[in-house]
Short mmCIF file of N, CA and C in Angstrom, two decimals:
data_model
loop_
_atom_site.label_atom_id
_atom_site.label_comp_id
_atom_site.label_asym_id
_atom_site.label_seq_id
_atom_site.Cartn_x
_atom_site.Cartn_y
_atom_site.Cartn_z
N MET A 658 -26.53 -1.07 -4.91
CA MET A 658 -26.05 -0.12 -3.93
C MET A 658 -26.73 1.22 -4.25
N ASN A 659 -27.30 1.81 -3.23
CA ASN A 659 -27.96 3.09 -3.43
C ASN A 659 -26.99 4.24 -3.11
N ARG A 660 -27.44 5.46 -3.37
CA ARG A 660 -26.60 6.65 -3.19
C ARG A 660 -26.15 6.80 -1.74
N LYS A 661 -27.04 6.56 -0.79
CA LYS A 661 -26.70 6.71 0.63
C LYS A 661 -25.62 5.72 1.04
N THR A 662 -25.74 4.48 0.63
CA THR A 662 -24.74 3.46 0.95
C THR A 662 -23.40 3.81 0.30
N TYR A 663 -23.46 4.27 -0.93
CA TYR A 663 -22.24 4.68 -1.62
C TYR A 663 -21.54 5.82 -0.87
N ASN A 664 -22.29 6.84 -0.51
CA ASN A 664 -21.71 7.98 0.20
C ASN A 664 -21.12 7.57 1.55
N THR A 665 -21.80 6.69 2.25
CA THR A 665 -21.28 6.18 3.52
C THR A 665 -19.99 5.40 3.29
N THR A 666 -19.96 4.61 2.25
CA THR A 666 -18.76 3.84 1.91
C THR A 666 -17.59 4.78 1.61
N VAL A 667 -17.84 5.81 0.84
CA VAL A 667 -16.79 6.78 0.51
C VAL A 667 -16.28 7.43 1.79
N LEU A 668 -17.18 7.87 2.65
CA LEU A 668 -16.77 8.52 3.90
C LEU A 668 -15.96 7.59 4.80
N ASN A 669 -16.38 6.35 4.89
CA ASN A 669 -15.74 5.40 5.80
C ASN A 669 -14.43 4.83 5.28
N LEU A 670 -14.27 4.71 3.98
CA LEU A 670 -13.12 4.00 3.43
C LEU A 670 -12.12 4.86 2.65
N SER A 671 -12.45 6.09 2.37
CA SER A 671 -11.57 6.89 1.52
C SER A 671 -10.20 7.12 2.16
N ASP A 672 -10.14 7.37 3.45
CA ASP A 672 -8.83 7.58 4.10
C ASP A 672 -7.99 6.31 4.07
N ASN A 673 -8.59 5.17 4.39
CA ASN A 673 -7.86 3.90 4.37
C ASN A 673 -7.35 3.58 2.97
N LEU A 674 -8.20 3.78 2.00
CA LEU A 674 -7.81 3.50 0.62
C LEU A 674 -6.71 4.45 0.16
N TYR A 675 -6.81 5.71 0.54
CA TYR A 675 -5.79 6.68 0.17
C TYR A 675 -4.43 6.31 0.78
N ARG A 676 -4.41 5.97 2.07
CA ARG A 676 -3.15 5.58 2.71
C ARG A 676 -2.52 4.38 2.00
N PHE A 677 -3.35 3.41 1.68
CA PHE A 677 -2.89 2.21 0.99
C PHE A 677 -2.26 2.57 -0.36
N VAL A 678 -2.94 3.39 -1.12
CA VAL A 678 -2.45 3.78 -2.45
C VAL A 678 -1.20 4.63 -2.33
N PHE A 679 -1.20 5.58 -1.40
CA PHE A 679 -0.05 6.48 -1.25
C PHE A 679 1.21 5.72 -0.86
N TYR A 680 1.08 4.73 0.01
CA TYR A 680 2.26 3.96 0.40
C TYR A 680 2.85 3.20 -0.79
N HIS A 681 2.03 2.91 -1.76
CA HIS A 681 2.54 2.25 -2.97
C HIS A 681 3.17 3.24 -3.93
N LEU A 682 2.52 4.37 -4.14
CA LEU A 682 2.94 5.29 -5.19
C LEU A 682 3.88 6.40 -4.73
N LYS A 683 3.75 6.83 -3.51
CA LYS A 683 4.56 7.94 -2.98
C LYS A 683 4.38 9.22 -3.80
N ASP A 684 3.21 9.42 -4.32
CA ASP A 684 2.90 10.59 -5.12
C ASP A 684 1.50 11.05 -4.74
N LEU A 685 1.39 12.25 -4.18
CA LEU A 685 0.11 12.76 -3.69
C LEU A 685 -0.95 12.82 -4.78
N ASP A 686 -0.61 13.44 -5.89
CA ASP A 686 -1.59 13.62 -6.95
C ASP A 686 -2.00 12.29 -7.58
N ALA A 687 -1.03 11.45 -7.84
CA ALA A 687 -1.35 10.14 -8.43
C ALA A 687 -2.20 9.32 -7.48
N SER A 688 -1.91 9.40 -6.20
CA SER A 688 -2.69 8.65 -5.20
C SER A 688 -4.14 9.14 -5.16
N LYS A 689 -4.31 10.45 -5.17
CA LYS A 689 -5.66 11.01 -5.17
C LYS A 689 -6.42 10.58 -6.43
N ASP A 690 -5.73 10.58 -7.56
CA ASP A 690 -6.36 10.17 -8.82
C ASP A 690 -6.80 8.71 -8.77
N VAL A 691 -5.93 7.85 -8.24
CA VAL A 691 -6.27 6.43 -8.17
C VAL A 691 -7.47 6.21 -7.25
N VAL A 692 -7.49 6.88 -6.10
CA VAL A 692 -8.62 6.73 -5.18
C VAL A 692 -9.90 7.24 -5.83
N GLN A 693 -9.82 8.40 -6.48
CA GLN A 693 -11.00 8.94 -7.14
C GLN A 693 -11.48 8.01 -8.25
N ASP A 694 -10.56 7.51 -9.06
CA ASP A 694 -10.94 6.57 -10.13
C ASP A 694 -11.56 5.30 -9.55
N THR A 695 -11.05 4.86 -8.42
CA THR A 695 -11.58 3.65 -7.78
C THR A 695 -13.02 3.87 -7.33
N PHE A 696 -13.29 5.02 -6.71
CA PHE A 696 -14.66 5.30 -6.28
C PHE A 696 -15.59 5.57 -7.47
N ILE A 697 -15.06 6.13 -8.53
CA ILE A 697 -15.86 6.29 -9.75
C ILE A 697 -16.24 4.91 -10.30
N SER A 698 -15.27 4.01 -10.30
CA SER A 698 -15.54 2.64 -10.76
C SER A 698 -16.60 1.97 -9.89
N LEU A 699 -16.52 2.23 -8.58
CA LEU A 699 -17.53 1.66 -7.68
C LEU A 699 -18.91 2.19 -8.04
N TRP A 700 -19.02 3.49 -8.28
CA TRP A 700 -20.32 4.06 -8.64
C TRP A 700 -20.83 3.48 -9.96
N GLU A 701 -19.93 3.36 -10.93
CA GLU A 701 -20.34 2.83 -12.23
C GLU A 701 -20.75 1.36 -12.15
N ASN A 702 -20.20 0.63 -11.18
CA ASN A 702 -20.50 -0.80 -11.04
C ASN A 702 -21.35 -1.08 -9.80
N ARG A 703 -22.02 -0.07 -9.28
CA ARG A 703 -22.74 -0.20 -8.01
C ARG A 703 -23.79 -1.30 -8.01
N ASP A 704 -24.37 -1.58 -9.16
CA ASP A 704 -25.40 -2.63 -9.23
C ASP A 704 -24.79 -4.03 -9.19
N ASP A 705 -23.52 -4.14 -9.55
CA ASP A 705 -22.86 -5.44 -9.60
C ASP A 705 -22.04 -5.77 -8.35
N VAL A 706 -21.78 -4.77 -7.51
CA VAL A 706 -20.92 -4.97 -6.34
C VAL A 706 -21.78 -5.35 -5.14
N ASP A 707 -21.42 -6.46 -4.52
CA ASP A 707 -22.09 -6.91 -3.30
C ASP A 707 -21.69 -6.00 -2.15
N GLU A 708 -22.66 -5.43 -1.45
CA GLU A 708 -22.38 -4.47 -0.38
C GLU A 708 -21.53 -5.08 0.73
N GLU A 709 -21.63 -6.38 0.94
CA GLU A 709 -20.84 -7.04 1.98
C GLU A 709 -19.38 -7.20 1.56
N LYS A 710 -19.10 -7.12 0.28
CA LYS A 710 -17.75 -7.30 -0.23
C LYS A 710 -17.18 -6.03 -0.83
N VAL A 711 -17.75 -4.89 -0.49
CA VAL A 711 -17.32 -3.63 -1.09
C VAL A 711 -15.89 -3.28 -0.71
N VAL A 712 -15.46 -3.61 0.51
CA VAL A 712 -14.09 -3.31 0.93
C VAL A 712 -13.11 -4.08 0.07
N LYS A 713 -13.34 -5.36 -0.08
CA LYS A 713 -12.46 -6.18 -0.92
C LYS A 713 -12.45 -5.63 -2.34
N TRP A 714 -13.62 -5.33 -2.86
CA TRP A 714 -13.73 -4.85 -4.23
C TRP A 714 -12.91 -3.57 -4.41
N LEU A 715 -13.03 -2.63 -3.48
CA LEU A 715 -12.30 -1.36 -3.58
C LEU A 715 -10.79 -1.57 -3.57
N PHE A 716 -10.30 -2.40 -2.65
CA PHE A 716 -8.86 -2.60 -2.56
C PHE A 716 -8.32 -3.36 -3.76
N VAL A 717 -9.08 -4.30 -4.27
CA VAL A 717 -8.65 -5.03 -5.47
C VAL A 717 -8.58 -4.08 -6.67
N VAL A 718 -9.59 -3.27 -6.84
CA VAL A 718 -9.60 -2.32 -7.95
C VAL A 718 -8.47 -1.31 -7.80
N ALA A 719 -8.27 -0.80 -6.58
CA ALA A 719 -7.18 0.17 -6.35
C ALA A 719 -5.84 -0.47 -6.63
N LYS A 720 -5.66 -1.72 -6.19
CA LYS A 720 -4.40 -2.42 -6.43
C LYS A 720 -4.15 -2.58 -7.93
N ARG A 721 -5.17 -2.91 -8.69
CA ARG A 721 -5.02 -3.04 -10.14
C ARG A 721 -4.67 -1.70 -10.78
N LYS A 722 -5.30 -0.65 -10.31
CA LYS A 722 -5.01 0.68 -10.85
C LYS A 722 -3.58 1.11 -10.51
N ILE A 723 -3.11 0.75 -9.33
CA ILE A 723 -1.73 1.04 -8.93
C ILE A 723 -0.77 0.32 -9.87
N TYR A 724 -1.01 -0.95 -10.10
CA TYR A 724 -0.12 -1.73 -10.96
C TYR A 724 -0.15 -1.21 -12.39
N ASN A 725 -1.32 -0.84 -12.86
CA ASN A 725 -1.42 -0.29 -14.22
C ASN A 725 -0.67 1.03 -14.32
N LEU A 726 -0.82 1.87 -13.32
CA LEU A 726 -0.11 3.15 -13.31
C LEU A 726 1.39 2.92 -13.23
N ALA A 727 1.79 1.97 -12.41
CA ALA A 727 3.21 1.67 -12.27
C ALA A 727 3.80 1.18 -13.59
N ARG A 728 3.04 0.39 -14.30
CA ARG A 728 3.52 -0.08 -15.60
C ARG A 728 3.63 1.07 -16.59
N LYS A 729 2.64 1.93 -16.60
CA LYS A 729 2.64 3.03 -17.56
C LYS A 729 3.70 4.07 -17.23
N ASP A 730 3.68 4.56 -16.03
CA ASP A 730 4.55 5.68 -15.67
C ASP A 730 5.84 5.26 -14.98
N LYS A 731 5.93 4.01 -14.62
CA LYS A 731 7.10 3.47 -13.93
C LYS A 731 7.41 4.26 -12.66
N VAL A 732 6.36 4.66 -11.96
CA VAL A 732 6.52 5.42 -10.73
C VAL A 732 7.24 4.59 -9.68
N VAL A 733 6.84 3.34 -9.56
CA VAL A 733 7.45 2.48 -8.54
C VAL A 733 8.91 2.22 -8.88
N ALA A 734 9.20 1.93 -10.14
CA ALA A 734 10.58 1.67 -10.54
C ALA A 734 11.46 2.90 -10.32
N LYS A 735 10.93 4.05 -10.63
CA LYS A 735 11.69 5.28 -10.46
C LYS A 735 12.04 5.51 -8.99
N SER A 736 11.08 5.33 -8.10
CA SER A 736 11.36 5.56 -6.68
C SER A 736 12.33 4.53 -6.13
N ARG A 737 12.25 3.31 -6.62
CA ARG A 737 13.21 2.30 -6.18
C ARG A 737 14.63 2.64 -6.64
N GLU A 738 14.76 3.12 -7.86
CA GLU A 738 16.07 3.52 -8.37
C GLU A 738 16.64 4.68 -7.57
N GLU A 739 15.79 5.62 -7.23
CA GLU A 739 16.25 6.77 -6.43
C GLU A 739 16.75 6.32 -5.07
N ILE A 740 16.04 5.39 -4.46
CA ILE A 740 16.46 4.89 -3.15
C ILE A 740 17.75 4.10 -3.28
N LYS A 741 17.83 3.27 -4.31
CA LYS A 741 19.01 2.43 -4.50
C LYS A 741 20.26 3.28 -4.73
N HIS A 742 20.11 4.37 -5.46
CA HIS A 742 21.25 5.21 -5.81
C HIS A 742 21.46 6.40 -4.88
N SER A 743 20.64 6.50 -3.85
CA SER A 743 20.78 7.65 -2.95
C SER A 743 22.08 7.54 -2.16
N ASP A 744 22.61 8.65 -1.79
CA ASP A 744 23.87 8.73 -1.05
C ASP A 744 23.63 8.34 0.40
N ASN A 745 24.39 7.37 0.91
CA ASN A 745 24.22 6.91 2.28
C ASN A 745 24.45 8.02 3.29
N SER A 746 25.21 9.03 2.96
CA SER A 746 25.50 10.10 3.91
C SER A 746 24.28 10.95 4.23
N THR A 747 23.23 10.82 3.46
CA THR A 747 22.05 11.64 3.72
C THR A 747 21.08 10.98 4.68
N TYR A 748 21.32 9.76 5.08
CA TYR A 748 20.36 9.08 5.94
C TYR A 748 20.16 9.77 7.29
N ASN A 749 21.17 10.43 7.81
CA ASN A 749 20.99 11.08 9.10
C ASN A 749 20.03 12.26 9.03
N GLU A 750 19.66 12.69 7.84
CA GLU A 750 18.72 13.79 7.68
C GLU A 750 17.27 13.31 7.75
N PHE A 751 17.06 12.03 7.63
CA PHE A 751 15.70 11.51 7.60
C PHE A 751 15.22 11.14 8.99
N ASP A 752 13.98 11.39 9.25
CA ASP A 752 13.41 10.97 10.52
C ASP A 752 12.89 9.54 10.39
N LYS A 753 12.28 9.06 11.43
CA LYS A 753 11.83 7.67 11.48
C LYS A 753 10.85 7.34 10.34
N GLN A 754 9.92 8.23 10.06
CA GLN A 754 8.94 7.95 9.01
C GLN A 754 9.59 7.81 7.64
N ASP A 755 10.57 8.62 7.35
CA ASP A 755 11.26 8.52 6.07
C ASP A 755 11.99 7.18 5.96
N SER A 756 12.58 6.74 7.06
CA SER A 756 13.26 5.44 7.06
C SER A 756 12.27 4.32 6.82
N ILE A 757 11.12 4.42 7.45
CA ILE A 757 10.08 3.40 7.26
C ILE A 757 9.63 3.38 5.80
N ASP A 758 9.42 4.56 5.24
CA ASP A 758 9.00 4.64 3.84
C ASP A 758 10.03 4.03 2.90
N LYS A 759 11.30 4.28 3.16
CA LYS A 759 12.37 3.72 2.33
C LYS A 759 12.39 2.20 2.43
N CYS A 760 12.22 1.69 3.63
CA CYS A 760 12.22 0.24 3.81
C CYS A 760 11.02 -0.40 3.11
N LEU A 761 9.87 0.24 3.19
CA LEU A 761 8.69 -0.28 2.50
C LEU A 761 8.88 -0.27 0.98
N ALA A 762 9.54 0.74 0.47
CA ALA A 762 9.75 0.84 -0.97
C ALA A 762 10.65 -0.27 -1.49
N LEU A 763 11.48 -0.83 -0.62
CA LEU A 763 12.39 -1.89 -1.04
C LEU A 763 11.70 -3.26 -1.11
N LEU A 764 10.51 -3.37 -0.53
CA LEU A 764 9.81 -4.65 -0.53
C LEU A 764 9.17 -4.92 -1.89
N PRO A 765 9.09 -6.20 -2.28
CA PRO A 765 8.33 -6.54 -3.49
C PRO A 765 6.87 -6.11 -3.31
N ASP A 766 6.19 -5.85 -4.40
CA ASP A 766 4.82 -5.31 -4.35
C ASP A 766 3.88 -6.15 -3.49
N ILE A 767 3.90 -7.47 -3.65
CA ILE A 767 2.96 -8.30 -2.90
C ILE A 767 3.26 -8.24 -1.40
N GLN A 768 4.53 -8.21 -1.03
CA GLN A 768 4.88 -8.12 0.38
C GLN A 768 4.49 -6.76 0.94
N LYS A 769 4.69 -5.72 0.16
CA LYS A 769 4.31 -4.38 0.60
C LYS A 769 2.79 -4.32 0.80
N THR A 770 2.05 -4.87 -0.14
CA THR A 770 0.60 -4.88 -0.05
C THR A 770 0.14 -5.60 1.21
N VAL A 771 0.69 -6.77 1.46
CA VAL A 771 0.28 -7.57 2.61
C VAL A 771 0.62 -6.86 3.92
N ILE A 772 1.82 -6.33 4.02
CA ILE A 772 2.21 -5.67 5.27
C ILE A 772 1.41 -4.39 5.51
N LEU A 773 1.08 -3.66 4.46
CA LEU A 773 0.28 -2.46 4.62
C LEU A 773 -1.16 -2.79 5.03
N LEU A 774 -1.72 -3.80 4.39
CA LEU A 774 -3.09 -4.18 4.74
C LEU A 774 -3.18 -4.70 6.17
N ARG A 775 -2.18 -5.44 6.62
CA ARG A 775 -2.21 -6.01 7.96
C ARG A 775 -1.81 -4.98 9.03
N ASP A 776 -0.65 -4.38 8.86
CA ASP A 776 -0.10 -3.54 9.93
C ASP A 776 -0.59 -2.10 9.89
N LEU A 777 -0.92 -1.59 8.72
CA LEU A 777 -1.40 -0.21 8.65
C LEU A 777 -2.92 -0.16 8.71
N GLU A 778 -3.57 -1.00 7.93
CA GLU A 778 -5.03 -0.95 7.85
C GLU A 778 -5.73 -1.89 8.83
N GLY A 779 -5.03 -2.89 9.35
CA GLY A 779 -5.60 -3.76 10.38
C GLY A 779 -6.50 -4.88 9.89
N TYR A 780 -6.40 -5.25 8.63
CA TYR A 780 -7.21 -6.35 8.12
C TYR A 780 -6.67 -7.67 8.63
N ASN A 781 -7.57 -8.66 8.78
CA ASN A 781 -7.12 -9.98 9.22
C ASN A 781 -6.64 -10.79 8.02
N TYR A 782 -6.06 -11.96 8.31
CA TYR A 782 -5.47 -12.78 7.26
C TYR A 782 -6.48 -13.18 6.19
N GLN A 783 -7.68 -13.51 6.62
CA GLN A 783 -8.71 -13.93 5.66
C GLN A 783 -9.08 -12.77 4.73
N GLU A 784 -9.27 -11.58 5.29
CA GLU A 784 -9.62 -10.42 4.47
C GLU A 784 -8.49 -10.07 3.50
N ILE A 785 -7.26 -10.16 3.96
CA ILE A 785 -6.12 -9.88 3.09
C ILE A 785 -6.07 -10.91 1.97
N GLY A 786 -6.33 -12.16 2.31
CA GLY A 786 -6.37 -13.21 1.30
C GLY A 786 -7.41 -12.95 0.23
N GLU A 787 -8.57 -12.46 0.65
CA GLU A 787 -9.62 -12.15 -0.32
C GLU A 787 -9.22 -10.98 -1.22
N ILE A 788 -8.59 -9.97 -0.63
CA ILE A 788 -8.19 -8.79 -1.41
C ILE A 788 -7.09 -9.14 -2.40
N THR A 789 -6.14 -9.97 -1.99
CA THR A 789 -4.97 -10.27 -2.82
C THR A 789 -5.08 -11.58 -3.58
N ASN A 790 -6.16 -12.30 -3.39
CA ASN A 790 -6.35 -13.62 -4.02
C ASN A 790 -5.27 -14.61 -3.59
N LEU A 791 -4.92 -14.59 -2.32
CA LEU A 791 -3.97 -15.53 -1.74
C LEU A 791 -4.68 -16.34 -0.67
N SER A 792 -4.13 -17.52 -0.38
CA SER A 792 -4.67 -18.28 0.74
C SER A 792 -4.17 -17.66 2.04
N GLU A 793 -4.81 -18.02 3.15
CA GLU A 793 -4.37 -17.49 4.44
C GLU A 793 -2.93 -17.89 4.73
N ALA A 794 -2.56 -19.11 4.35
CA ALA A 794 -1.19 -19.57 4.57
C ALA A 794 -0.20 -18.73 3.77
N GLN A 795 -0.55 -18.41 2.53
CA GLN A 795 0.33 -17.57 1.71
C GLN A 795 0.44 -16.17 2.30
N VAL A 796 -0.66 -15.64 2.80
CA VAL A 796 -0.65 -14.32 3.42
C VAL A 796 0.32 -14.32 4.59
N LYS A 797 0.25 -15.35 5.42
CA LYS A 797 1.13 -15.44 6.59
C LYS A 797 2.60 -15.53 6.17
N VAL A 798 2.87 -16.29 5.14
CA VAL A 798 4.25 -16.42 4.66
C VAL A 798 4.75 -15.09 4.12
N TYR A 799 3.95 -14.46 3.26
CA TYR A 799 4.36 -13.16 2.71
C TYR A 799 4.54 -12.12 3.81
N LEU A 800 3.65 -12.15 4.79
CA LEU A 800 3.75 -11.19 5.89
C LEU A 800 5.00 -11.44 6.71
N PHE A 801 5.30 -12.70 6.99
CA PHE A 801 6.51 -13.03 7.74
C PHE A 801 7.76 -12.56 6.99
N ARG A 802 7.82 -12.87 5.71
CA ARG A 802 8.98 -12.48 4.91
C ARG A 802 9.09 -10.96 4.77
N ALA A 803 7.95 -10.31 4.60
CA ALA A 803 7.96 -8.84 4.49
C ALA A 803 8.47 -8.20 5.77
N ARG A 804 7.99 -8.70 6.91
CA ARG A 804 8.44 -8.13 8.18
C ARG A 804 9.93 -8.39 8.40
N GLN A 805 10.36 -9.57 7.98
CA GLN A 805 11.78 -9.91 8.13
C GLN A 805 12.65 -8.98 7.26
N LYS A 806 12.28 -8.81 6.01
CA LYS A 806 13.03 -7.92 5.11
C LYS A 806 12.97 -6.47 5.60
N PHE A 807 11.80 -6.08 6.07
CA PHE A 807 11.65 -4.72 6.57
C PHE A 807 12.56 -4.50 7.77
N ARG A 808 12.56 -5.44 8.70
CA ARG A 808 13.40 -5.33 9.90
C ARG A 808 14.88 -5.25 9.53
N ASP A 809 15.31 -6.11 8.61
CA ASP A 809 16.71 -6.09 8.18
C ASP A 809 17.08 -4.76 7.53
N SER A 810 16.21 -4.27 6.67
CA SER A 810 16.47 -2.98 6.00
C SER A 810 16.50 -1.84 7.01
N TYR A 811 15.58 -1.87 7.94
CA TYR A 811 15.51 -0.80 8.94
C TYR A 811 16.73 -0.82 9.84
N GLU A 812 17.17 -2.01 10.22
CA GLU A 812 18.38 -2.11 11.04
C GLU A 812 19.60 -1.61 10.28
N SER A 813 19.69 -1.93 9.00
CA SER A 813 20.80 -1.44 8.18
C SER A 813 20.80 0.08 8.11
N LEU A 814 19.62 0.66 7.89
CA LEU A 814 19.51 2.11 7.85
C LEU A 814 19.90 2.73 9.18
N THR A 815 19.46 2.12 10.25
CA THR A 815 19.77 2.64 11.58
C THR A 815 21.26 2.57 11.86
N LYS A 816 21.90 1.47 11.47
CA LYS A 816 23.34 1.33 11.67
C LYS A 816 24.11 2.36 10.86
N ILE A 817 23.68 2.58 9.61
CA ILE A 817 24.35 3.57 8.76
C ILE A 817 24.23 4.94 9.39
N SER A 818 23.04 5.28 9.84
CA SER A 818 22.82 6.59 10.46
C SER A 818 23.63 6.74 11.73
N ALA A 819 23.69 5.70 12.54
CA ALA A 819 24.44 5.76 13.79
C ALA A 819 25.93 5.89 13.51
N ASN A 820 26.46 5.19 12.52
CA ASN A 820 27.87 5.28 12.17
C ASN A 820 28.25 6.66 11.66
N GLU A 821 27.33 7.30 10.96
CA GLU A 821 27.63 8.62 10.41
C GLU A 821 27.66 9.69 11.50
N ILE A 822 26.93 9.47 12.57
CA ILE A 822 26.89 10.43 13.65
C ILE A 822 28.23 10.46 14.38
N TYR A 823 28.84 9.29 14.51
CA TYR A 823 30.09 9.20 15.27
C TYR A 823 31.30 9.33 14.42
#
């Protein structure tokens, strides 16, 4: 990979990669660090990365960095605990995006990854399978279950908010 291809890749994929990482970490600075580290890794491994598979490579590396960060700093566990212990009376203060974020945070990591790659980033089942090392059938199952859990959580949040209004 030459410098021009690398720069084009950074320009084209940095926003998508950042959104993916941020939805996992919910921390601006940590997300920026992970994206930057991922692109640094790409530059350091530019001779070994196939240009046709650079998207998969970036998301796999970012996913690994997210998991490593989560293990070290327990960012994901901390945010889940905060959501679990939050006071139900505050839900009416959140807008739709906050509710969506809370529902995504309740999903297991693999389901969150699959739903974000499919519904937010628009990757197809085969591409998601390559990024996550799952078969297309597994991707479909995880996506179905993730959407089901998300829908149930969102409906619960909506009901709680509606009950508090009245």
